[in-house]
Coordinates of C-alpha atoms in Angstrom, one line a residue:
M1 CA -42.4 145.7 100.8
K2 CA -39.1 144.2 99.4
A3 CA -38.5 142.2 96.1
V4 CA -35.8 139.5 95.5
V5 CA -34.4 139.5 91.9
L6 CA -32.5 136.4 90.7
A7 CA -29.9 137.6 88.3
A8 CA -27.1 135.2 88.8
G9 CA -27.7 132.9 85.9
L10 CA -24.8 132.1 83.6
G11 CA -26.9 132.6 80.3
T12 CA -25.1 130.1 78.4
R13 CA -27.7 130.0 75.6
M14 CA -27.6 133.8 74.9
S15 CA -24.0 134.3 74.4
A16 CA -24.5 138.0 75.3
K17 CA -21.9 140.4 76.1
I18 CA -24.2 141.8 79.0
P19 CA -26.2 140.1 81.6
K20 CA -29.7 138.9 80.5
P21 CA -31.5 141.3 82.8
L22 CA -29.9 144.3 81.0
L23 CA -30.9 143.1 77.4
K24 CA -33.7 145.4 75.9
V25 CA -37.2 144.4 74.9
A26 CA -39.2 147.2 73.2
G27 CA -36.5 149.6 74.0
R28 CA -36.2 149.0 77.6
E29 CA -34.2 146.8 79.7
I30 CA -35.9 143.7 81.2
L31 CA -34.7 144.8 84.7
Y32 CA -35.8 148.4 84.4
R33 CA -39.3 147.4 83.3
S34 CA -39.8 145.0 86.2
L35 CA -38.4 147.3 88.9
K36 CA -40.1 150.4 87.7
I37 CA -43.5 148.8 87.8
L38 CA -42.9 147.1 91.1
S39 CA -41.7 150.4 92.7
E40 CA -44.9 152.0 91.6
L41 CA -46.9 149.2 93.3
G42 CA -45.3 149.5 96.6
V43 CA -41.9 147.7 96.5
D44 CA -39.3 149.9 98.2
E45 CA -36.2 147.9 98.0
F46 CA -34.7 145.4 95.8
I47 CA -32.5 142.4 96.7
I48 CA -30.6 141.6 93.6
V49 CA -28.7 138.3 93.6
V50 CA -25.8 138.4 91.0
S51 CA -22.7 136.6 89.8
K52 CA -20.7 137.6 86.8
K53 CA -20.6 141.0 85.4
R54 CA -22.2 142.3 88.7
E55 CA -20.6 145.7 88.2
L56 CA -22.8 146.5 85.1
I57 CA -26.0 145.5 87.2
E58 CA -25.0 147.7 90.0
E59 CA -24.1 150.7 87.7
F60 CA -27.6 150.3 86.1
L61 CA -29.3 150.3 89.4
K62 CA -27.4 153.4 90.6
R63 CA -28.0 155.4 87.4
H64 CA -31.9 154.8 87.7
G65 CA -32.1 155.5 91.3
F66 CA -33.5 152.2 92.6
K67 CA -32.8 151.5 96.2
Y68 CA -31.1 148.1 96.3
K69 CA -28.8 145.6 98.1
I70 CA -26.5 143.6 96.0
V71 CA -25.9 139.8 97.0
R72 CA -23.1 138.1 95.5
N73 CA -23.3 134.5 94.4
D74 CA -19.8 133.3 93.8
H75 CA -21.2 129.7 92.9
P76 CA -24.0 130.3 90.3
E77 CA -23.3 126.7 89.2
R78 CA -25.2 125.5 92.3
G79 CA -28.6 126.6 90.7
N80 CA -31.2 129.2 91.2
G81 CA -32.3 127.8 94.3
Y82 CA -29.0 128.4 95.9
S83 CA -29.2 131.9 94.6
F84 CA -32.5 132.4 96.3
Y85 CA -31.2 131.0 99.6
L86 CA -28.4 133.8 99.7
A87 CA -31.1 136.5 100.0
K88 CA -32.4 134.9 103.3
D89 CA -30.9 137.5 105.6
Y90 CA -32.2 140.4 103.6
V91 CA -36.0 139.9 103.9
D92 CA -38.1 139.8 107.2
D93 CA -41.6 140.1 105.9
R94 CA -43.8 139.2 102.9
F95 CA -41.8 139.9 99.8
V96 CA -41.8 139.4 96.0
L97 CA -39.5 137.0 94.1
I98 CA -38.8 137.5 90.4
M99 CA -36.5 136.2 87.7
G100 CA -34.3 138.8 86.3
D101 CA -34.8 137.3 82.7
H102 CA -38.5 137.5 82.7
V103 CA -40.7 140.2 81.1
Y104 CA -44.2 140.8 82.7
E105 CA -46.8 143.3 81.4
R106 CA -48.1 145.7 83.9
E107 CA -51.5 144.1 84.5
F108 CA -49.8 140.8 85.3
I109 CA -47.7 142.3 87.9
E110 CA -50.6 144.2 89.5
R111 CA -52.7 141.0 89.9
A112 CA -49.7 138.8 90.9
I113 CA -48.4 141.1 93.6
R114 CA -51.8 140.7 95.5
G115 CA -51.4 137.0 95.4
N116 CA -49.8 134.4 97.5
G117 CA -47.2 131.8 96.9
L118 CA -46.3 130.7 93.4
I119 CA -48.1 132.7 90.5
G120 CA -49.5 130.3 88.0
D121 CA -50.9 130.6 84.7
R122 CA -53.3 128.1 83.1
I123 CA -53.0 129.4 79.6
A124 CA -49.4 130.6 79.1
R125 CA -50.1 131.6 75.6
F126 CA -46.7 133.4 74.9
I127 CA -44.3 130.9 75.8
D128 CA -43.1 127.3 74.7
V129 CA -45.0 125.4 77.3
D130 CA -42.8 122.2 76.4
E131 CA -39.8 124.1 77.9
A132 CA -41.7 125.7 80.9
M133 CA -41.9 124.4 84.4
K134 CA -45.2 122.9 85.0
V135 CA -47.0 122.7 88.3
I136 CA -49.4 120.1 89.7
C137 CA -51.5 121.4 92.7
R138 CA -53.2 119.7 95.5
N139 CA -55.6 121.6 97.8
G140 CA -54.5 124.7 96.3
R141 CA -50.7 124.2 97.0
V142 CA -47.7 123.1 95.1
D143 CA -47.4 119.3 94.9
R144 CA -45.1 118.7 92.0
I145 CA -43.2 120.9 89.7
G146 CA -41.2 119.8 86.6
K147 CA -40.7 120.4 82.9
D148 CA -41.6 116.8 82.0
L149 CA -45.1 116.5 83.6
D150 CA -47.7 115.2 81.1
K151 CA -50.7 116.5 83.0
F152 CA -50.5 119.8 85.1
D153 CA -52.6 122.5 86.5
Y154 CA -50.3 125.6 85.9
V155 CA -47.3 126.8 84.3
D156 CA -44.8 128.5 86.7
T157 CA -44.4 132.1 85.8
G158 CA -41.3 132.7 87.7
F159 CA -43.3 135.3 90.0
F160 CA -43.7 134.6 93.7
V161 CA -45.2 136.2 96.7
L162 CA -43.6 134.6 99.8
T163 CA -42.9 134.9 103.5
P164 CA -39.5 134.3 105.1
D165 CA -40.4 130.8 106.5
V166 CA -39.8 129.5 102.9
F167 CA -36.0 129.8 103.6
K168 CA -36.0 127.0 106.1
Y169 CA -36.9 124.6 103.2
A170 CA -34.2 126.2 101.2
E171 CA -31.6 125.7 103.9
E172 CA -32.6 122.0 104.2
L173 CA -31.8 121.4 100.5
V174 CA -28.6 123.6 100.3
K175 CA -27.1 121.6 103.2
S176 CA -27.9 118.3 101.6
K177 CA -26.8 118.7 98.0
H178 CA -24.6 120.9 95.8
E179 CA -27.1 122.0 93.0
V180 CA -30.5 123.1 94.2
S181 CA -33.4 124.4 92.0
L182 CA -36.0 126.9 93.1
S183 CA -38.6 124.4 92.0
E184 CA -37.3 121.9 94.6
I185 CA -37.7 124.6 97.3
M186 CA -41.2 125.3 96.3
E187 CA -42.2 121.8 96.1
R188 CA -40.8 121.1 99.4
A189 CA -42.4 124.1 101.0
K190 CA -45.8 123.3 99.4
V191 CA -46.4 127.0 98.8
P192 CA -49.8 128.1 97.8
V193 CA -50.6 128.8 94.2
T194 CA -52.5 131.9 92.9
D195 CA -53.9 131.9 89.5
V196 CA -53.1 134.8 87.2
S197 CA -53.8 133.6 83.6
G198 CA -53.9 135.2 80.3
Y199 CA -51.7 138.2 80.5
F200 CA -48.3 138.6 78.7
W201 CA -45.3 137.3 80.4
I202 CA -42.2 135.5 78.9
D203 CA -38.9 134.1 80.1
I204 CA -36.0 134.8 77.8
D205 CA -33.2 132.1 77.5
T206 CA -32.6 132.2 74.0
P207 CA -32.2 134.8 71.2
E208 CA -35.3 133.5 69.5
E209 CA -37.2 134.1 72.8
L210 CA -35.7 137.6 72.9
K211 CA -36.9 138.4 69.4
R212 CA -40.5 136.9 70.3
A213 CA -40.6 139.1 73.3

């Protein structure tokens, strides 16, 4: 099984000298923790989508012995949906998709990797829900995703278990507009939603969130 890791974000709110995935939480790099746990659960190759400072991420991957392929995104301003689209030629079966700046506890990943589609959390107790992507479901699938939804069923955890057919929806959007979000792709694809609620996970966009994590 392969995992795609989106690590091409510009990180404008962090002002860090290193890419966000290499920031440490509890003494370990965010990227190391996710890749180590996924490796132990059956993921045998990582597709890392990177932009700036990609040499730092590649050196890190080599040093820790992970099997990987680097995919360059020279246009990170086109959004995380575009970054995801660039991974289309590197997966040919069911795969995991995670965000490079999210921290997940092991129990979360163990349950999430057995799911399908978007992994949603009904509780989301460790994050600022106002800032999070919320999900409305219909018949067990994504109907709408957005930050400004007043009523919702889940919070988007940034963890997905997908099949390659999702890339046809990504391609439609990439060809029709310049900036594409991952949420738009998942909404158009109507991916299934799996409930994994109550476990620790957090996305890190600000110094305050890094401290909280």
